Amino acid sequence: MSTTARREREIQELRSKIITQSWKIITEDGWQALSIRKIADAIEYSAPVIYKHFESKEAIIEYFSKEGFNILSHEMSLIPSDKIDSSERLRDIAYTYWRFASTYVQHYRIMFGLGIPPCEAINSSEEMQRTSNYMYSAIEQVLADSANETADKYLKLKTFWSTLHGFIAIALLSDDNIPSAPTATLIDAVEGFIFTLKNNK
Amino acid sequence: MSTTARREREIQELRSKIITQSWKIITEDGWQALSIRKIADAIEYSAPVIYKHFESKEAIIEYFSKEGFNILSHEMSLIPSDKIDSSERLRDIAYTYWRFASTYVQHYRIMFGLGIPPCEAINSSEEMQRTSNYMYSAIEQVLADSANETADKYLKLKTFWSTLHGFIAIALLSDDNIPSAPTATLIDAVEGFIFTLKNNK
DNA sequence: TACTTTTGCTAACAGTGTTAACTAAATGTT
DNA sequence: AACATTTAGTTAACACTGTTAGCAAAAGTA
């Protein structure tokens, strides 16, 4: 019977309609703004039908998370694994990762649960500024002591902060808590940062 | 009249009650679980009274964000600024930062808008694993080529990933988009990572 | 005591995810 | 073709969410 085949096709079509319309909402207003009723509106069906295709709203989000990782791993698979030297390859992977994040921003946000800026103006709040200043002046001092005049202090601050944040954010992704003593990996990264701060011009 | 003074005191007491009860909810179920009605329940008042003390729910979250930055900058202020050498001081700042994050996890989550793990099991999903493998084998290769046998490959992978993620997450905190070309700071960090990968034992 | 201000309430609006119950249409069977 | 059965898609509801308007009771002031 071809009716069942057609039915199957219709189901798949509706499913992909859910996906495309969900994505439209996400790109327009961010993944936090995605709602079952908005999707229902866009696909011109009532809300409960969505549950025939996805177990929950989170499952839809998860779909895009997996899609993101698929795209990312695919992009990495395109990097030639032979001919060029191994360091060059690792570099390529790093920049592929960055390029992916900059191209598929919404995917990246979903993949790592990053919200739209938390409290909008927090970035420039006095409270944060003070923290920032401590880091800045410490970096300034190291540069002064090693007679490094050319380095961009503000960029170094950003590097320092980004590095620290990266370790913590990744650690918090899988665990609720993180060890109170800095991990060996963090120490390594910090020492590396200080080293280049002192020796790089 | 002392009635107004007493009133003022009562207002402050209710405000601090809102704060302590909010914090109780946050520590128990995470900052995403905080709701006006839950707070109202805990302080034994109806929901609208909260708006006499905080403009919105976000303002309450922001309060803790600021509190977090205040604690963090205070801890940094305790680091002696003289006597020890400047690199040592920068090290101290890095570890103070880490210690703060590990001690005040919920504050840190609020400060940088980190949710509870996004899709629970995503961490161990096949999709993510594949991405992870590309990074892992690239690191493995560099270590093999530089005859570095002792380095913990898995830890190096974590460092690599954390570094990349840190730059992206921080960049996405203030902007919706990030430049498609890797920033100078990122290149710096990547080169630093590769350098220590090759030369460190 | 009479009047005004303030306090805190209930009820409502407009949303959210999700589920139960039902109708109407499509399908399968005699 | 007529009936029985499955299933697709609906409405309505539940239990939440943030937030606001309107009102009654309490407190302060004249």
mmCIF file of N, CA and C in Angstrom, chain A residues 31-121:
data_model
loop_
_atom_site.group_PDB
_atom_site.id
_atom_site.type_symbol
_atom_site.label_atom_id
_atom_site.label_comp_id
_atom_site.label_asym_id
_atom_site.label_seq_id
_atom_site.Cartn_x
_atom_site.Cartn_y
_atom_site.Cartn_z
ATOM 1 N N TRP A 31 17.698 31.190 21.442
ATOM 2 C CA TRP A 31 17.114 29.880 21.791
ATOM 3 C C TRP A 31 16.290 29.923 23.067
ATOM 4 N N GLN A 32 16.497 30.945 23.895
ATOM 5 C CA GLN A 32 15.713 31.052 25.122
ATOM 6 C C GLN A 32 14.281 31.445 24.804
ATOM 7 N N ALA A 33 14.078 32.040 23.624
ATOM 8 C CA ALA A 33 12.751 32.550 23.254
ATOM 9 C C ALA A 33 11.895 31.486 22.567
ATOM 10 N N LEU A 34 12.492 30.341 22.337
ATOM 11 C CA LEU A 34 11.739 29.277 21.667
ATOM 12 C C LEU A 34 10.627 28.763 22.578
ATOM 13 N N SER A 35 9.424 28.697 22.045
ATOM 14 C CA SER A 35 8.310 28.144 22.827
ATOM 15 C C SER A 35 7.430 27.248 21.958
ATOM 16 N N ILE A 36 6.856 26.255 22.597
ATOM 17 C CA ILE A 36 6.005 25.289 21.897
ATOM 18 C C ILE A 36 4.884 25.984 21.144
ATOM 19 N N ARG A 37 4.278 26.949 21.799
ATOM 20 C CA ARG A 37 3.145 27.636 21.175
ATOM 21 C C ARG A 37 3.555 28.484 19.984
ATOM 22 N N LYS A 38 4.751 29.065 20.061
ATOM 23 C CA LYS A 38 5.254 29.834 18.915
ATOM 24 C C LYS A 38 5.496 28.912 17.728
ATOM 25 N N ILE A 39 6.049 27.740 18.018
ATOM 26 C CA ILE A 39 6.280 26.760 16.952
ATOM 27 C C ILE A 39 4.941 26.343 16.348
ATOM 28 N N ALA A 40 3.989 26.021 17.225
ATOM 29 C CA ALA A 40 2.660 25.595 16.787
ATOM 30 C C ALA A 40 2.051 26.641 15.856
ATOM 31 N N ASP A 41 2.188 27.876 16.245
ATOM 32 C CA ASP A 41 1.692 28.985 15.431
ATOM 33 C C ASP A 41 2.325 28.983 14.044
ATOM 34 N N ALA A 42 3.634 28.821 14.045
ATOM 35 C CA ALA A 42 4.384 28.905 12.791
ATOM 36 C C ALA A 42 4.085 27.734 11.855
ATOM 37 N N ILE A 43 3.874 26.563 12.399
ATOM 38 C CA ILE A 43 3.600 25.398 11.538
ATOM 39 C C ILE A 43 2.095 25.260 11.273
ATOM 40 N N GLU A 44 1.315 26.140 11.841
ATOM 41 C CA GLU A 44 -0.145 26.163 11.643
ATOM 42 C C GLU A 44 -0.809 24.872 12.112
ATOM 43 N N TYR A 45 -0.374 24.426 13.284
ATOM 44 C CA TYR A 45 -1.013 23.287 13.940
ATOM 45 C C TYR A 45 -1.190 23.678 15.406
ATOM 46 N N SER A 46 -1.961 22.908 16.128
ATOM 47 C CA SER A 46 -2.080 23.191 17.554
ATOM 48 C C SER A 46 -0.877 22.599 18.295
ATOM 49 N N ALA A 47 -0.631 23.139 19.469
ATOM 50 C CA ALA A 47 0.582 22.802 20.216
ATOM 51 C C ALA A 47 0.823 21.297 20.445
ATOM 52 N N PRO A 48 -0.178 20.538 20.832
ATOM 53 C CA PRO A 48 0.099 19.135 21.185
ATOM 54 C C PRO A 48 0.676 18.271 20.055
ATOM 55 N N VAL A 49 0.435 18.625 18.805
ATOM 56 C CA VAL A 49 0.970 17.797 17.703
ATOM 57 C C VAL A 49 2.489 17.721 17.738
ATOM 58 N N ILE A 50 3.104 18.775 18.265
ATOM 59 C CA ILE A 50 4.568 18.806 18.327
ATOM 60 C C ILE A 50 5.103 17.623 19.130
ATOM 61 N N TYR A 51 4.321 17.225 20.122
ATOM 62 C CA TYR A 51 4.746 16.117 20.989
ATOM 63 C C TYR A 51 4.673 14.763 20.297
ATOM 64 N N LYS A 52 4.080 14.730 19.099
ATOM 65 C CA LYS A 52 4.116 13.496 18.301
ATOM 66 C C LYS A 52 5.480 13.345 17.636
ATOM 67 N N HIS A 53 6.198 14.461 17.530
ATOM 68 C CA HIS A 53 7.485 14.451 16.833
ATOM 69 C C HIS A 53 8.676 14.637 17.759
ATOM 70 N N PHE A 54 8.452 15.348 18.853
ATOM 71 C CA PHE A 54 9.526 15.549 19.829
ATOM 72 C C PHE A 54 8.972 15.319 21.229
ATOM 73 N N GLU A 55 9.745 14.623 22.011
ATOM 74 C CA GLU A 55 9.298 14.256 23.356
ATOM 75 C C GLU A 55 9.019 15.479 24.235
ATOM 76 N N SER A 56 9.812 16.506 24.033
ATOM 77 C CA SER A 56 9.668 17.714 24.842
ATOM 78 C C SER A 56 10.337 18.875 24.118
ATOM 79 N N LYS A 57 10.191 20.042 24.685
ATOM 80 C CA LYS A 57 10.848 21.214 24.116
ATOM 81 C C LYS A 57 12.363 21.025 24.161
ATOM 82 N N GLU A 58 12.821 20.458 25.260
ATOM 83 C CA GLU A 58 14.257 20.238 25.414
ATOM 84 C C GLU A 58 14.802 19.336 24.308
ATOM 85 N N ALA A 59 13.990 18.393 23.870
ATOM 86 C CA ALA A 59 14.415 17.486 22.801
ATOM 87 C C ALA A 59 14.655 18.253 21.501
ATOM 88 N N ILE A 60 13.872 19.304 21.298
ATOM 89 C CA ILE A 60 14.065 20.135 20.102
ATOM 90 C C ILE A 60 15.384 20.881 20.213
ATOM 91 N N ILE A 61 15.606 21.459 21.382
ATOM 92 C CA ILE A 61 16.873 22.150 21.644
ATOM 93 C C ILE A 61 18.034 21.174 21.442
ATOM 94 N N GLU A 62 17.858 19.993 21.988
ATOM 95 C CA GLU A 62 18.908 18.973 21.896
ATOM 96 C C GLU A 62 19.184 18.601 20.443
ATOM 97 N N TYR A 63 18.144 18.610 19.649
ATOM 98 C CA TYR A 63 18.326 18.322 18.222
ATOM 99 C C TYR A 63 19.356 19.275 17.615
ATOM 100 N N PHE A 64 19.215 20.552 17.947
ATOM 101 C CA PHE A 64 20.131 21.552 17.390
ATOM 102 C C PHE A 64 21.524 21.453 18.014
ATOM 103 N N SER A 65 21.564 21.026 19.255
ATOM 104 C CA SER A 65 22.853 20.804 19.892
ATOM 105 C C SER A 65 23.618 19.731 19.134
ATOM 106 N N LYS A 66 22.935 18.631 18.867
ATOM 107 C CA LYS A 66 23.570 17.544 18.123
ATOM 108 C C LYS A 66 23.925 17.971 16.705
ATOM 109 N N GLU A 67 23.029 18.723 16.089
ATOM 110 C CA GLU A 67 23.313 19.229 14.756
ATOM 111 C C GLU A 67 24.597 20.049 14.779
ATOM 112 N N GLY A 68 24.723 20.887 15.798
ATOM 113 C CA GLY A 68 25.916 21.719 15.942
ATOM 114 C C GLY A 68 27.181 20.879 16.039
ATOM 115 N N PHE A 69 27.147 19.884 16.896
ATOM 116 C CA PHE A 69 28.331 19.027 17.044
ATOM 117 C C PHE A 69 28.620 18.259 15.759
ATOM 118 N N ASN A 70 27.561 17.903 15.044
ATOM 119 C CA ASN A 70 27.765 17.222 13.758
ATOM 120 C C ASN A 70 28.452 18.129 12.754
ATOM 121 N N ILE A 71 27.987 19.365 12.678
ATOM 122 C CA ILE A 71 28.617 20.322 11.762
ATOM 123 C C ILE A 71 30.073 20.520 12.158
ATOM 124 N N LEU A 72 30.293 20.736 13.454
ATOM 125 C CA LEU A 72 31.651 20.983 13.951
ATOM 126 C C LEU A 72 32.591 19.817 13.649
ATOM 127 N N SER A 73 32.135 18.614 13.940
ATOM 128 C CA SER A 73 33.020 17.466 13.688
ATOM 129 C C SER A 73 33.219 17.252 12.188
ATOM 130 N N HIS A 74 32.191 17.598 11.420
ATOM 131 C CA HIS A 74 32.355 17.494 9.960
ATOM 132 C C HIS A 74 33.416 18.471 9.464
ATOM 133 N N GLU A 75 33.339 19.689 9.940
ATOM 134 C CA GLU A 75 34.324 20.700 9.532
ATOM 135 C C GLU A 75 35.739 20.258 9.910
ATOM 136 N N MET A 76 35.823 19.620 11.061
ATOM 137 C CA MET A 76 37.142 19.141 11.486
ATOM 138 C C MET A 76 37.613 17.989 10.607
ATOM 139 N N SER A 77 36.656 17.200 10.156
ATOM 140 C CA SER A 77 37.020 16.048 9.317
ATOM 141 C C SER A 77 37.566 16.500 7.966
ATOM 142 N N LEU A 78 37.256 17.747 7.589
ATOM 143 C CA LEU A 78 37.723 18.260 6.296
ATOM 144 C C LEU A 78 39.187 18.693 6.337
ATOM 145 N N ILE A 79 39.710 18.829 7.550
ATOM 146 C CA ILE A 79 41.113 19.221 7.681
ATOM 147 C C ILE A 79 41.991 18.034 7.266
ATOM 148 N N PRO A 80 42.848 18.240 6.277
ATOM 149 C CA PRO A 80 43.685 17.120 5.824
ATOM 150 C C PRO A 80 44.532 16.567 6.972
ATOM 151 N N SER A 81 44.544 15.266 7.104
ATOM 152 C CA SER A 81 45.225 14.678 8.258
ATOM 153 C C SER A 81 46.677 14.292 7.943
ATOM 154 N N ASP A 82 47.020 14.300 6.676
ATOM 155 C CA ASP A 82 48.417 13.980 6.352
ATOM 156 C C ASP A 82 49.106 15.200 5.720
ATOM 157 N N LYS A 83 50.210 14.982 5.155
ATOM 158 C CA LYS A 83 50.998 16.020 4.467
ATOM 159 C C LYS A 83 51.486 17.147 5.393
ATOM 160 N N ILE A 84 50.588 17.921 5.946
ATOM 161 C CA ILE A 84 51.056 19.027 6.789
ATOM 162 C C ILE A 84 51.518 18.518 8.155
ATOM 163 N N ASP A 85 52.338 19.291 8.792
ATOM 164 C CA ASP A 85 52.874 18.807 10.065
ATOM 165 C C ASP A 85 51.842 18.901 11.177
ATOM 166 N N SER A 86 52.057 18.154 12.230
ATOM 167 C CA SER A 86 51.046 17.938 13.260
ATOM 168 C C SER A 86 50.664 19.216 14.002
ATOM 169 N N SER A 87 51.615 20.115 14.191
ATOM 170 C CA SER A 87 51.299 21.369 14.875
ATOM 171 C C SER A 87 50.362 22.209 14.020
ATOM 172 N N GLU A 88 50.657 22.195 12.738
ATOM 173 C CA GLU A 88 49.814 22.936 11.791
ATOM 174 C C GLU A 88 48.386 22.420 11.838
ATOM 175 N N ARG A 89 48.270 21.138 11.982
ATOM 176 C CA ARG A 89 46.946 20.505 12.040
ATOM 177 C C ARG A 89 46.189 20.922 13.311
ATOM 178 N N LEU A 90 46.898 20.962 14.395
ATOM 179 C CA LEU A 90 46.256 21.360 15.655
ATOM 180 C C LEU A 90 45.804 22.820 15.585
ATOM 181 N N ARG A 91 46.651 23.626 14.970
ATOM 182 C CA ARG A 91 46.298 25.025 14.726
ATOM 183 C C ARG A 91 45.007 25.103 13.917
ATOM 184 N N ASP A 92 44.981 24.313 12.851
ATOM 185 C CA ASP A 92 43.797 24.293 11.987
ATOM 186 C C ASP A 92 42.544 23.922 12.774
ATOM 187 N N ILE A 93 42.706 22.955 13.648
ATOM 188 C CA ILE A 93 41.552 22.529 14.452
ATOM 189 C C ILE A 93 41.070 23.671 15.347
ATOM 190 N N ALA A 94 42.022 24.361 15.947
ATOM 191 C CA ALA A 94 41.659 25.487 16.814
ATOM 192 C C ALA A 94 40.897 26.556 16.032
ATOM 193 N N TYR A 95 41.393 26.880 14.861
ATOM 194 C CA TYR A 95 40.760 27.945 14.089
ATOM 195 C C TYR A 95 39.462 27.487 13.441
ATOM 196 N N THR A 96 39.386 26.210 13.148
ATOM 197 C CA THR A 96 38.125 25.647 12.663
ATOM 198 C C THR A 96 37.061 25.756 13.761
ATOM 199 N N TYR A 97 37.509 25.467 14.962
ATOM 200 C CA TYR A 97 36.606 25.572 16.119
ATOM 201 C C TYR A 97 36.107 27.004 16.259
ATOM 202 N N TRP A 98 37.025 27.935 16.193
ATOM 203 C CA TRP A 98 36.653 29.343 16.326
ATOM 204 C C TRP A 98 35.717 29.771 15.188
ATOM 205 N N ARG A 99 36.068 29.383 13.987
ATOM 206 C CA ARG A 99 35.271 29.755 12.824
ATOM 207 C C ARG A 99 33.855 29.181 12.942
ATOM 208 N N PHE A 100 33.796 27.947 13.422
ATOM 209 C CA PHE A 100 32.481 27.339 13.630
ATOM 210 C C PHE A 100 31.650 28.182 14.597
ATOM 211 N N ALA A 101 32.249 28.543 15.717
ATOM 212 C CA ALA A 101 31.530 29.326 16.732
ATOM 213 C C ALA A 101 31.075 30.671 16.184
ATOM 214 N N SER A 102 31.906 31.279 15.330
ATOM 215 C CA SER A 102 31.538 32.589 14.798
ATOM 216 C C SER A 102 30.498 32.479 13.690
ATOM 217 N N THR A 103 30.493 31.345 13.009
ATOM 218 C CA THR A 103 29.522 31.144 11.919
ATOM 219 C C THR A 103 28.187 30.646 12.454
ATOM 220 N N TYR A 104 28.282 29.687 13.355
ATOM 221 C CA TYR A 104 27.064 29.094 13.902
ATOM 222 C C TYR A 104 26.893 29.521 15.365
ATOM 223 N N VAL A 105 26.756 30.819 15.559
ATOM 224 C CA VAL A 105 26.697 31.358 16.917
ATOM 225 C C VAL A 105 25.551 30.738 17.714
ATOM 226 N N GLN A 106 24.389 30.685 17.109
ATOM 227 C CA GLN A 106 23.226 30.151 17.834
ATOM 228 C C GLN A 106 23.425 28.687 18.187
ATOM 229 N N HIS A 107 24.011 27.941 17.260
ATOM 230 C CA HIS A 107 24.319 26.551 17.575
ATOM 231 C C HIS A 107 25.258 26.478 18.782
ATOM 232 N N TYR A 108 26.292 27.303 18.720
ATOM 233 C CA TYR A 108 27.271 27.267 19.806
ATOM 234 C C TYR A 108 26.641 27.611 21.151
ATOM 235 N N ARG A 109 25.783 28.608 21.134
ATOM 236 C CA ARG A 109 25.094 28.997 22.377
ATOM 237 C C ARG A 109 24.301 27.831 22.945
ATOM 238 N N ILE A 110 23.602 27.133 22.071
ATOM 239 C CA ILE A 110 22.803 25.979 22.505
ATOM 240 C C ILE A 110 23.713 24.873 23.031
ATOM 241 N N MET A 111 24.752 24.581 22.275
ATOM 242 C CA MET A 111 25.655 23.482 22.637
ATOM 243 C C MET A 111 26.245 23.631 24.042
ATOM 244 N N PHE A 112 26.502 24.882 24.426
ATOM 245 C CA PHE A 112 27.128 25.082 25.729
ATOM 246 C C PHE A 112 26.248 25.871 26.696
ATOM 247 N N GLY A 113 24.963 25.920 26.347
ATOM 248 C CA GLY A 113 24.011 26.549 27.265
ATOM 249 C C GLY A 113 24.305 27.996 27.576
ATOM 250 N N LEU A 114 24.830 28.730 26.588
ATOM 251 C CA LEU A 114 25.125 30.144 26.813
ATOM 252 C C LEU A 114 23.896 30.985 26.512
ATOM 253 N N GLY A 115 23.458 31.764 27.485
ATOM 254 C CA GLY A 115 22.299 32.624 27.287
ATOM 255 C C GLY A 115 22.686 33.925 26.616
ATOM 256 N N ILE A 116 21.686 34.654 26.255
ATOM 257 C CA ILE A 116 21.922 36.024 25.825
ATOM 258 C C ILE A 116 22.485 36.741 27.052
ATOM 259 N N PRO A 117 23.391 37.724 26.858
ATOM 260 C CA PRO A 117 23.976 38.427 27.997
ATOM 261 C C PRO A 117 23.066 38.436 29.218
ATOM 262 N N PRO A 118 23.577 38.007 30.366
ATOM 263 C CA PRO A 118 22.760 37.725 31.540
ATOM 264 C C PRO A 118 21.973 38.930 32.026
ATOM 265 N N CYS A 119 22.640 39.982 32.370
ATOM 266 C CA CYS A 119 21.956 41.143 32.904
ATOM 267 C C CYS A 119 22.329 42.375 32.106
ATOM 268 N N GLU A 120 22.375 42.177 30.809
ATOM 269 C CA GLU A 120 22.578 43.293 29.877
ATOM 270 C C GLU A 120 23.773 44.165 30.239
ATOM 271 N N ALA A 121 23.570 45.043 31.214
ATOM 272 C CA ALA A 121 24.567 46.065 31.493
ATOM 273 C C ALA A 121 25.639 45.623 32.477
#
